[in-house]
XYZ file of C-alpha atoms in Angstrom:
347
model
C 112.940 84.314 113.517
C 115.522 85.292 115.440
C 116.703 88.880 114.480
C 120.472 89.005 113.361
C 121.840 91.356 116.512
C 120.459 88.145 118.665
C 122.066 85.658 116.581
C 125.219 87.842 116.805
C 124.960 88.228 120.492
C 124.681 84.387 120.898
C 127.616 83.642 118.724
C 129.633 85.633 121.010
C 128.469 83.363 124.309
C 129.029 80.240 122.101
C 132.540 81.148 121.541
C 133.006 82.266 124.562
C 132.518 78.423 126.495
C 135.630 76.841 126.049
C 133.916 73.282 125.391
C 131.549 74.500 122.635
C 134.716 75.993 121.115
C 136.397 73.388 120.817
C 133.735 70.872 119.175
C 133.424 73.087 116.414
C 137.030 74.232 115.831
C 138.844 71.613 117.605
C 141.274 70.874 120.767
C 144.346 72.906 118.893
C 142.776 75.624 118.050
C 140.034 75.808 121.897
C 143.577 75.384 123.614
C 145.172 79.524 122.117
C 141.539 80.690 123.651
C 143.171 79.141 127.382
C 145.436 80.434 129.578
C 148.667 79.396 129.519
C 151.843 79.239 131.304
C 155.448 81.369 130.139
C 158.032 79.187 130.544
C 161.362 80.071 130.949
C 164.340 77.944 129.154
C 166.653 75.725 129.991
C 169.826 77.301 132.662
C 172.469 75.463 130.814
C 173.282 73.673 127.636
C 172.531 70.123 126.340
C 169.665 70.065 129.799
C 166.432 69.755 127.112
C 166.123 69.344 123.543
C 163.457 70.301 121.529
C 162.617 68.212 118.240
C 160.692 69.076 115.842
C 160.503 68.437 111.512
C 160.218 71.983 109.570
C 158.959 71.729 105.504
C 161.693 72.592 103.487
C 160.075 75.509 101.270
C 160.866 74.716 97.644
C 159.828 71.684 95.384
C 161.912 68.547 94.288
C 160.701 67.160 91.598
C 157.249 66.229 90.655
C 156.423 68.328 93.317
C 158.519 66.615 96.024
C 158.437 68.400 99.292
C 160.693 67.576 101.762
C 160.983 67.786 105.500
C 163.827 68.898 107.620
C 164.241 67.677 111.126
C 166.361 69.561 114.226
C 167.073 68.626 117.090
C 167.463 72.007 119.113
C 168.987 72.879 122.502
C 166.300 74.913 124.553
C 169.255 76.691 126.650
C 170.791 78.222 123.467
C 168.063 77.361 120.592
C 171.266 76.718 118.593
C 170.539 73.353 115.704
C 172.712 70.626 117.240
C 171.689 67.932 115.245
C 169.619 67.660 111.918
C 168.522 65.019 109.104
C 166.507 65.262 105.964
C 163.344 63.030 104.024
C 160.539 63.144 102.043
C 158.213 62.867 105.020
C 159.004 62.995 108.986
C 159.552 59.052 109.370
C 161.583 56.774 112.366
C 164.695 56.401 109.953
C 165.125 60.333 109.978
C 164.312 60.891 113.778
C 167.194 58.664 114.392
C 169.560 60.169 111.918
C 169.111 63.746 113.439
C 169.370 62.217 117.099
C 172.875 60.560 116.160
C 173.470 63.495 114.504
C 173.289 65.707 117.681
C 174.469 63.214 119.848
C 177.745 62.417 117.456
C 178.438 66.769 117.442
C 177.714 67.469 121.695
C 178.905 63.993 123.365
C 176.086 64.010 125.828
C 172.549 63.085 126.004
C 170.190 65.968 127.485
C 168.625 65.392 130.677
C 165.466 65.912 129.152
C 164.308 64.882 125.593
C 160.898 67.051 124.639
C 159.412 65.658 121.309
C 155.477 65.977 119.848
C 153.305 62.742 119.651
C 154.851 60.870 116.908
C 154.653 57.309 115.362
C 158.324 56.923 116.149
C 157.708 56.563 119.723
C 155.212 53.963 119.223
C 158.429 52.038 117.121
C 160.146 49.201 119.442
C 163.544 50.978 118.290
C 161.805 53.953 120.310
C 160.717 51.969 123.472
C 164.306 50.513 123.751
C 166.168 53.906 123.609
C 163.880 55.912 126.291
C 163.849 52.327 128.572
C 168.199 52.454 127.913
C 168.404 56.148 128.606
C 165.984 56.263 131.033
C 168.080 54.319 133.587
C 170.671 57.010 133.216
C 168.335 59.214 134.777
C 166.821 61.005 131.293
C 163.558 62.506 130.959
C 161.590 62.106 128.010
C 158.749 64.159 127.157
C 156.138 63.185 124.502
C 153.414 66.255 124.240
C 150.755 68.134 122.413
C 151.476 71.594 124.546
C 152.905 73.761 121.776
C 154.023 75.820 125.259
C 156.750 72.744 126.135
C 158.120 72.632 122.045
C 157.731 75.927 121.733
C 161.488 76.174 121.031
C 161.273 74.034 117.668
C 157.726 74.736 116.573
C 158.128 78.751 116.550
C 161.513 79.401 115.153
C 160.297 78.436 111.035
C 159.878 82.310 110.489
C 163.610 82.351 110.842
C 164.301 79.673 108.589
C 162.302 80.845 105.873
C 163.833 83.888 106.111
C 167.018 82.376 105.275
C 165.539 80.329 101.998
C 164.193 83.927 100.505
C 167.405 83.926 99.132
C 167.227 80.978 96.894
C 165.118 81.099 94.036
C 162.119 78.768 93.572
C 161.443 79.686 97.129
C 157.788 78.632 97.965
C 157.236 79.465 101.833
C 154.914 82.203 103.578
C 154.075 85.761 102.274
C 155.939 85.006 99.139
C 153.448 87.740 97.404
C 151.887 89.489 100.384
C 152.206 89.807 103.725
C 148.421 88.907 105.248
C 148.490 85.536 107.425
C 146.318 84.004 105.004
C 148.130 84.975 101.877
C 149.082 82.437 99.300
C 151.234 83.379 96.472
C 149.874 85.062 93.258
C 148.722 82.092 90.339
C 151.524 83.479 87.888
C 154.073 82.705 90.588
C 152.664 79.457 91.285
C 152.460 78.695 87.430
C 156.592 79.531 87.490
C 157.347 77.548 89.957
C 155.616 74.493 88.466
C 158.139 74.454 85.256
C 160.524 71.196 85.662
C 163.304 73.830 85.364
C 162.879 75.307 88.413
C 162.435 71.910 90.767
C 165.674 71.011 93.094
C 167.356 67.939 93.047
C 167.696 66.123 96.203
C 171.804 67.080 96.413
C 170.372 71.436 96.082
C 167.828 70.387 98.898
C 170.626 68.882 101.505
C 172.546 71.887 100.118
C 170.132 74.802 101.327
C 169.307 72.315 104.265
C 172.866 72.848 105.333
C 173.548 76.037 104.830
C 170.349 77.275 106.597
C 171.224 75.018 109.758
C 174.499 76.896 109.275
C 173.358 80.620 109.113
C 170.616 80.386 112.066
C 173.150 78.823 114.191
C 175.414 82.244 113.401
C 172.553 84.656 113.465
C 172.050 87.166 116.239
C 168.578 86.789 118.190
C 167.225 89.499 120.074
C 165.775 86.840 122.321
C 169.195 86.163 123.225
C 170.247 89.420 124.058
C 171.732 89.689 120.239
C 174.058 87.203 120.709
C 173.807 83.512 117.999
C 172.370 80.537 119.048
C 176.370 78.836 118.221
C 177.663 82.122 120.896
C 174.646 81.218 123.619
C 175.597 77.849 123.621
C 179.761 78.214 123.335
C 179.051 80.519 126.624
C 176.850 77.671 128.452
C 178.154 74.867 130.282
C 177.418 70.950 130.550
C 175.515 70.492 134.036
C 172.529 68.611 133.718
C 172.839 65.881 130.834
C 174.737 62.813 130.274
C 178.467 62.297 128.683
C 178.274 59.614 126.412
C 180.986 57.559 124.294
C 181.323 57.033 120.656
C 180.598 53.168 121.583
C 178.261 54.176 123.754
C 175.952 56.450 121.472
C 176.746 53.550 118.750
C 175.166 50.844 121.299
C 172.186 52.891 122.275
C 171.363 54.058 118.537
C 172.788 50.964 116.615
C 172.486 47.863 119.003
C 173.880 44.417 118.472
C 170.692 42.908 117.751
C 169.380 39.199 117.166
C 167.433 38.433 114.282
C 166.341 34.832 112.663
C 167.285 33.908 109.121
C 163.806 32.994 107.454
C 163.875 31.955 103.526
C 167.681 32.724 103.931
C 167.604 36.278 104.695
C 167.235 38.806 107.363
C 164.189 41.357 107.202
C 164.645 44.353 109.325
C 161.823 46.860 109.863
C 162.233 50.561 110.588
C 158.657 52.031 110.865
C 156.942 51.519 108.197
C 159.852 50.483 105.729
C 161.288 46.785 105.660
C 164.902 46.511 105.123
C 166.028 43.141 103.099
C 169.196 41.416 102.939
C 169.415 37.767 101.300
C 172.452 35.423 102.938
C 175.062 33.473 100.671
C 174.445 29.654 100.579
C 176.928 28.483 102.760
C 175.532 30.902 105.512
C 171.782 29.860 104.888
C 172.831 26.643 105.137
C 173.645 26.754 108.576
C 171.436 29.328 110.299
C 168.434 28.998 108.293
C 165.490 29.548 111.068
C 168.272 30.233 113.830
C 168.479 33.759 114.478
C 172.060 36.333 114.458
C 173.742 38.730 115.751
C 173.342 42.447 113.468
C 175.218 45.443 113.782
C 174.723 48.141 111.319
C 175.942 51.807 110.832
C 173.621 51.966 107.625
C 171.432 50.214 106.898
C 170.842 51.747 102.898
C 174.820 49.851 102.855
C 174.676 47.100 104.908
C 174.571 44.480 107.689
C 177.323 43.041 109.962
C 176.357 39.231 110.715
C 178.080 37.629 113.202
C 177.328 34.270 115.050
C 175.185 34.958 118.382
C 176.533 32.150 120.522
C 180.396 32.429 119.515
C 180.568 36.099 118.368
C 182.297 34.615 115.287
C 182.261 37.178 112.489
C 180.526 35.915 109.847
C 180.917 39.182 106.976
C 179.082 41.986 105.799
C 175.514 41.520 103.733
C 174.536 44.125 101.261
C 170.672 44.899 100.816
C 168.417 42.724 99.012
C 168.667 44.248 95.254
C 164.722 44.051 94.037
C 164.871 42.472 89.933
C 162.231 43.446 87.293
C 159.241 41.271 87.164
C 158.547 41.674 83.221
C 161.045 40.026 80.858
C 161.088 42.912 78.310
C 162.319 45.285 81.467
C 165.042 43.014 82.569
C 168.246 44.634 82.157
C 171.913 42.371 82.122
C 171.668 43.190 86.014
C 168.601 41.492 86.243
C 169.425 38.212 84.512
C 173.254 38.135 86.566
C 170.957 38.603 89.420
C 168.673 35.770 88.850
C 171.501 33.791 87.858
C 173.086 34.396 91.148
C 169.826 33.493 92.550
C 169.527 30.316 90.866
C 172.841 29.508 92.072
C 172.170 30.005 95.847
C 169.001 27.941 95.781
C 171.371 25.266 94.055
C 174.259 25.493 97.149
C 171.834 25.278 99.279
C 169.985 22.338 98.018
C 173.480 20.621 97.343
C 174.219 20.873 101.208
């Protein structure tokens, strides 16, 4: 058998050939053993922005974790635009895009994001084809090196939530890189009295976004991300409207009425909202024009030949299937069902 200084001095060749390495640890972890390029950032504001979901580091409840996305301006590394969910999905993407788009007034030149389902999405496709012709960049990559601006700034972040209590992020016990905290602290954390509720979430969410931006970095010679970028200027992105941000990020869209409603899907979630009669009467299986600012509130409909405003649709309200867990809202609801299919069928 092979003696163990042999098997020790073979280990070291096998981990020294880069495509060995990587079969057994995988392409993330071969690609720190590589060389690599320093890049510097951006000259001026609003020309790249970084994006990029963080885990908020305390629990909602039943162990609810949620996920903060940022959308952050390599230039200045300042948080122009942000959003929060349960999990990094299209709906929030969008909401922290609009979000930095509605607080600058520009578009960056270039827009540097990791591979993500959301620009798979046909809501995706339509936005980098619009901006695209305005002379945008987008990036989609794996190379931590190109989003390094909004993968390695967390350590500040959960610096900031230290200060809240039920805080669950790194070296909350020790300070090794493979600590985890201490069982007792883990077994305090799991009481229901020490979950937040969505609203405390948003709350630290904002006030974190808030205190980074105002922090002095020494990678910018001590000056805040909110100072950096205040001192910048716009040279290299694209002004954009109110109306125009609206049209790229909520478009007038056509969409057919099927079983008198209108079903529109945002990634994985399908968004439901059921017609009155005298509208499913006439554009049942004919498609119409949608607008929306929200679409948790609610649909403009107007008519896609004329332009004729036709109202505003509230979502679909879903009614409980058992009897015994029907509330009065149920049975109005049915009742208001019953009395659509009737309209209808009286047309």
């Amino acid at each position: 058998p092979y003696s163990l200084a042999s098997v020790k001095i073979y280990y070291r060749e096998f981990e020294r050939n880069p495509e060995l390495f990587t079969l057994r640890y995988g392409a993330a972890i071969a690609q720190k053993q590589l060389p690599y390029a320093s890049l510097l950032p951006a000259e001026h504001r609003n020309t790249m922005w970084n994006c990029d979901g963080w885990t908020v580091p305390f629990w909602g409840a039943n162990f609810q974790r949620f996920v903060l996305y940022m959308v952050r301006d390599n230039h200045s590394r300042k948080i122009l635009g942000w959003s929060l969910a349960e999990s990094e999905n299209t709906t929030m993407i969008l909401e922290g895009l609009e979000d930095a788009l509605r607080n600058t007034g520009v578009f960056p030149g270039e827009l540097c994001q990791d591979k993500h389902s959301f620009t798979k999405t046909a809501i995706a496709a339509r936005l980098r084809t619009e901006t695209e012709k305005m002379g945008a960049v987008w990036t989609i990559t794996i190379n931590a090196q190109r989003n390094a601006i909004a993968e390695r700034y967390g350590q500040y972040l959960d610096a900031i939530c230290k200060e809240f209590t039920g805080y669950l992020g790194k070296n909350v016990t020790a300070t090794g890189k493979d600590s985890r905290p201490a069982q007792e602290v883990l077994t305090e954390y799991a009481r229901t009295a020490n979950f937040k509720t969505l609203e405390e979430i948003k709350t630290i969410a904002a006030y974190v976004v808030t205190t980074f931006n105002n922090t002095a970095l020494p990678v910018l010679d001590n000056l805040s991300p909110a100072a950096k970028y205040d001192l910048s200027e716009d040279k290299k992105c694209f002004k954009i409207t109110e109306s125009e941000r609206l049209g790229l990020l909520r478009p007038v869209t056509a969409y057919k009425v099927t079983r008198g409603q209108i079903d529109i899907k945002v990634g994985m979630k399908i968004h439901m909202y059921q017609l009155p009669a005298e509208l499913i009467t006439r554009y049942n299986n004919l498609k119409v024009a949608v607008v929306y600012e929200d679409l948790t509130q609610g649909i403009y409909v107007s008519d896609l030949s004329s332009g004729e405003e036709l109202g505003f649709v509230e979502p679909k309200r879903k009614i409980a299937g058992a009897i015994c867990d029907q509330t009065e809202t149920d049975k109005k609801r049915l009742n208001q069902l019953a009395g659509r299919v009737n309209g209808v069928t009286t047309k």
